One Martini backbone bead per residue (centre of mass of N, CA, C, O) as a GRO file, in nm:
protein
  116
    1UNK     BB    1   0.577  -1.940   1.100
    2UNK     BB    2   0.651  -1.733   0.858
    3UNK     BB    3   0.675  -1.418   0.799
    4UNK     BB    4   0.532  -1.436   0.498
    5UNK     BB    5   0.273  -1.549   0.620
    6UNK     BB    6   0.176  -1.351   0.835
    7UNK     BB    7   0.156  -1.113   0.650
    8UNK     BB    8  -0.044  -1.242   0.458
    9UNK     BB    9  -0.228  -1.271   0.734
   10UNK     BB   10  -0.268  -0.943   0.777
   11UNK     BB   11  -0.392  -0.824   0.497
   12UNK     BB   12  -0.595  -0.969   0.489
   13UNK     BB   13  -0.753  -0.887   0.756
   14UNK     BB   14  -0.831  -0.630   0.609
   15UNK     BB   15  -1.058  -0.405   0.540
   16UNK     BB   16  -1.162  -0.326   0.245
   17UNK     BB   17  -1.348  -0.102   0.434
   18UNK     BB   18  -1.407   0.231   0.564
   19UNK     BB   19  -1.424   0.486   0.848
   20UNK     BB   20  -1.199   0.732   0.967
   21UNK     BB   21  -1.210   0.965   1.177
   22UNK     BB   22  -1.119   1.167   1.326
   23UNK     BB   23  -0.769   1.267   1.488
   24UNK     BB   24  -0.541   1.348   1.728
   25UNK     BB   25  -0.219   1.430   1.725
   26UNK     BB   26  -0.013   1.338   1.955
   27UNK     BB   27   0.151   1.605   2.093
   28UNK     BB   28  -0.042   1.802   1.972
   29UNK     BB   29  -0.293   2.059   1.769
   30UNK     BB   30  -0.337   1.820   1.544
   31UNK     BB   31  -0.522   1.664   1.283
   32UNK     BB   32  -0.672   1.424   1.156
   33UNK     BB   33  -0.838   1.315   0.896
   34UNK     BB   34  -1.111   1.190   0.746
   35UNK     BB   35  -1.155   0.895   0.614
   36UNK     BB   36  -1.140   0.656   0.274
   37UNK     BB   37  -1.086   0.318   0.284
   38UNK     BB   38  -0.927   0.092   0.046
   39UNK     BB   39  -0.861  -0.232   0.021
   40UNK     BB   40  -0.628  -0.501  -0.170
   41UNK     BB   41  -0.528  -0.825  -0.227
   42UNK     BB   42  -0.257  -0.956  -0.396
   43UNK     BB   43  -0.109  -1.197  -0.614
   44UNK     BB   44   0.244  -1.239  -0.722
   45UNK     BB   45   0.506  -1.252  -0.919
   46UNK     BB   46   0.827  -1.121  -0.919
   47UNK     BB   47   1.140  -1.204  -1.039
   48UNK     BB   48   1.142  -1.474  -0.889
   49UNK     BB   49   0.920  -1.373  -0.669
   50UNK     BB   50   0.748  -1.423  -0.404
   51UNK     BB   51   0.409  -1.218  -0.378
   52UNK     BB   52   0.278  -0.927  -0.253
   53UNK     BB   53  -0.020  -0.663  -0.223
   54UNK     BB   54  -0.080  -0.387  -0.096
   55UNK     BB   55  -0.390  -0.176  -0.172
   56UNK     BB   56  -0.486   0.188  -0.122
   57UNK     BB   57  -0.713   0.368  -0.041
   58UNK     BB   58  -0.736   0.734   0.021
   59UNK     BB   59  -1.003   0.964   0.123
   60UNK     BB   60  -1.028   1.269   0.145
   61UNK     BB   61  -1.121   1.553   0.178
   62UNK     BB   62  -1.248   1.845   0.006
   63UNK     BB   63  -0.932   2.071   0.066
   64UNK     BB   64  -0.782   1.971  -0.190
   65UNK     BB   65  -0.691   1.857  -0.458
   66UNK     BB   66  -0.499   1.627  -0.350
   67UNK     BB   67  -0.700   1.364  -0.191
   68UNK     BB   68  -0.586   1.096  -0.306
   69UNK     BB   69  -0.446   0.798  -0.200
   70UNK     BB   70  -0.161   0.610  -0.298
   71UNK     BB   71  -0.093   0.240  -0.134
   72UNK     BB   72   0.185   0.032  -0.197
   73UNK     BB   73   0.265  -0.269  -0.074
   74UNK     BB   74   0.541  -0.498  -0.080
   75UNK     BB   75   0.588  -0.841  -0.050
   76UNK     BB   76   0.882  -1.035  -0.065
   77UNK     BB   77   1.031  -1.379  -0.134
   78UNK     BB   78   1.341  -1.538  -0.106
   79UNK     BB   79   1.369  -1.778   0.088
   80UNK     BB   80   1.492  -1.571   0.377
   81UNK     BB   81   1.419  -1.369   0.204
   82UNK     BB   82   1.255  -0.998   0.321
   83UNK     BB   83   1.102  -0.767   0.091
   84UNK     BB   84   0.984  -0.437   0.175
   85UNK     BB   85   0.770  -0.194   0.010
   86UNK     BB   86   0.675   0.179  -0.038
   87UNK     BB   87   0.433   0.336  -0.275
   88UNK     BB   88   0.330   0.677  -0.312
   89UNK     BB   89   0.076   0.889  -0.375
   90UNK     BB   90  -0.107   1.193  -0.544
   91UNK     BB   91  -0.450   1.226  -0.628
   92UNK     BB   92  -0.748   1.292  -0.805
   93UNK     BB   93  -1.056   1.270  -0.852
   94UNK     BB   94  -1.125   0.971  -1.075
   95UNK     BB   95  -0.793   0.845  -1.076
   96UNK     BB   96  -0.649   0.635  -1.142
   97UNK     BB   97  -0.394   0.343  -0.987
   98UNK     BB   98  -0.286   0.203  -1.217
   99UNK     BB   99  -0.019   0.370  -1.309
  100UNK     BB  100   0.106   0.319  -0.994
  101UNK     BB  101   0.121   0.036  -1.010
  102UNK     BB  102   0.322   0.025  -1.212
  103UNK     BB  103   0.574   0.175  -1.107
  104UNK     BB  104   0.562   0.024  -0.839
  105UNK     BB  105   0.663  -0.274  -1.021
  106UNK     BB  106   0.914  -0.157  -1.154
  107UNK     BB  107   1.083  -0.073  -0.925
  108UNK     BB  108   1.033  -0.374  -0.778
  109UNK     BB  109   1.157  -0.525  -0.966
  110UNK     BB  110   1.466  -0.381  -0.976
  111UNK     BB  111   1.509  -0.422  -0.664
  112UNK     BB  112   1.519  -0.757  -0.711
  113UNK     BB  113   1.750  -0.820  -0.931
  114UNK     BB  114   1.977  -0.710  -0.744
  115UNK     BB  115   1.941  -1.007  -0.583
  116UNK     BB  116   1.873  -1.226  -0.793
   0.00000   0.00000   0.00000
Protein backbone atom coordinates (compact mmCIF):
# COMPACT_ATOMS: atom_id res chain seq x y z
CA UNK A 1 0.00 0.00 0.00
CA UNK A 2 1.86 3.21 -0.94
CA UNK A 3 2.26 6.19 1.73
CA UNK A 4 -0.89 8.35 -0.32
CA UNK A 5 -3.36 5.57 -0.38
CA UNK A 6 -2.90 4.56 3.51
CA UNK A 7 -3.47 8.17 4.30
CA UNK A 8 -6.46 8.62 2.30
CA UNK A 9 -8.00 5.24 3.96
CA UNK A 10 -6.74 6.95 7.63
CA UNK A 11 -8.71 10.39 6.87
CA UNK A 12 -11.94 8.35 5.57
CA UNK A 13 -12.24 6.27 8.82
CA UNK A 14 -12.30 9.74 10.58
CA UNK A 15 -15.92 10.17 12.24
CA UNK A 16 -18.16 13.18 10.46
CA UNK A 17 -18.95 14.35 13.85
CA UNK A 18 -17.85 13.92 17.14
CA UNK A 19 -18.04 15.38 20.50
CA UNK A 20 -14.77 15.53 22.29
CA UNK A 21 -15.23 16.28 26.43
CA UNK A 22 -12.45 18.72 28.01
CA UNK A 23 -8.99 17.20 28.69
CA UNK A 24 -6.17 18.33 31.14
CA UNK A 25 -3.05 19.12 29.14
CA UNK A 26 -0.40 16.50 30.37
CA UNK A 27 2.87 18.01 32.69
CA UNK A 28 0.63 21.19 32.82
CA UNK A 29 -1.81 22.79 35.00
CA UNK A 30 -3.63 23.62 31.59
CA UNK A 31 -7.28 21.99 30.13
CA UNK A 32 -8.27 21.89 26.42
CA UNK A 33 -11.73 22.85 25.82
CA UNK A 34 -14.35 20.44 25.26
CA UNK A 35 -15.17 20.86 21.45
CA UNK A 36 -17.32 19.75 18.27
CA UNK A 37 -15.52 18.75 15.57
CA UNK A 38 -17.22 18.09 12.01
CA UNK A 39 -14.76 16.10 9.26
CA UNK A 40 -15.16 16.02 5.85
CA UNK A 41 -13.17 14.26 3.15
CA UNK A 42 -13.16 15.51 -0.59
CA UNK A 43 -10.91 14.26 -3.52
CA UNK A 44 -10.01 16.11 -6.46
CA UNK A 45 -7.06 16.78 -8.30
CA UNK A 46 -5.36 20.12 -7.93
CA UNK A 47 -2.32 21.34 -10.69
CA UNK A 48 -2.53 18.19 -12.10
CA UNK A 49 -1.42 16.45 -8.79
CA UNK A 50 -3.83 13.69 -7.46
CA UNK A 51 -5.13 15.20 -4.12
CA UNK A 52 -7.40 14.62 -1.26
CA UNK A 53 -8.42 17.23 1.65
CA UNK A 54 -9.71 16.77 5.13
CA UNK A 55 -11.62 19.80 6.27
CA UNK A 56 -12.45 19.95 9.93
CA UNK A 57 -14.61 22.38 11.59
CA UNK A 58 -14.03 22.73 15.57
CA UNK A 59 -16.05 24.21 17.66
CA UNK A 60 -15.27 25.57 21.49
CA UNK A 61 -17.40 26.87 23.73
CA UNK A 62 -18.23 30.69 23.44
CA UNK A 63 -15.92 31.92 26.11
CA UNK A 64 -14.04 34.08 22.86
CA UNK A 65 -14.83 35.71 19.99
CA UNK A 66 -13.52 33.36 17.61
CA UNK A 67 -14.79 30.05 18.63
CA UNK A 68 -14.58 28.25 15.74
CA UNK A 69 -11.94 26.89 14.12
CA UNK A 70 -11.41 25.95 10.39
CA UNK A 71 -8.15 23.50 9.87
CA UNK A 72 -7.98 22.07 6.12
CA UNK A 73 -5.34 19.29 5.74
CA UNK A 74 -4.48 18.82 2.08
CA UNK A 75 -2.30 15.74 0.95
CA UNK A 76 -0.91 15.37 -2.61
CA UNK A 77 0.79 12.78 -4.77
CA UNK A 78 2.77 12.92 -7.67
CA UNK A 79 4.93 9.84 -9.09
CA UNK A 80 7.07 9.19 -5.29
CA UNK A 81 6.00 12.32 -3.84
CA UNK A 82 3.86 13.08 -1.11
CA UNK A 83 3.16 16.70 0.28
CA UNK A 84 1.13 17.31 3.12
CA UNK A 85 0.26 21.07 4.30
CA UNK A 86 -2.00 22.20 6.94
CA UNK A 87 -3.98 25.71 7.07
CA UNK A 88 -6.39 26.76 9.61
CA UNK A 89 -7.73 30.24 10.29
CA UNK A 90 -10.20 30.85 13.38
CA UNK A 91 -14.16 32.29 12.59
CA UNK A 92 -16.83 33.91 14.43
CA UNK A 93 -19.88 31.54 14.46
CA UNK A 94 -22.22 31.13 11.98
CA UNK A 95 -19.26 31.97 9.35
CA UNK A 96 -18.76 29.66 6.52
CA UNK A 97 -15.54 27.73 5.63
CA UNK A 98 -15.79 28.04 1.92
CA UNK A 99 -14.05 31.19 1.89
CA UNK A 100 -10.73 29.60 4.10
CA UNK A 101 -11.05 27.04 1.48
CA UNK A 102 -10.65 28.51 -0.87
CA UNK A 103 -7.36 30.68 0.25
CA UNK A 104 -5.94 27.41 0.81
CA UNK A 105 -6.71 25.92 -2.16
CA UNK A 106 -4.93 29.29 -4.00
CA UNK A 107 -1.59 28.84 -1.28
CA UNK A 108 -1.79 24.92 -2.40
CA UNK A 109 -2.14 25.23 -6.31
CA UNK A 110 1.04 28.02 -5.68
CA UNK A 111 3.09 25.96 -3.84
CA UNK A 112 2.52 22.56 -5.82
CA UNK A 113 3.39 24.33 -9.19
CA UNK A 114 6.86 25.16 -7.71
CA UNK A 115 7.53 21.95 -7.84
CA UNK A 116 6.47 21.57 -11.37
Amino acid sequence: MSAFTALRSRANSCPQQQKVPAKKKSGTDSTFYPHDDTWKVTENPIAGWSHFRGFEKHVEPRVMKYNVYFLIYDYAVRGNLVVASLYWERNEPGESGDPIAERATELLTRQLRKFG
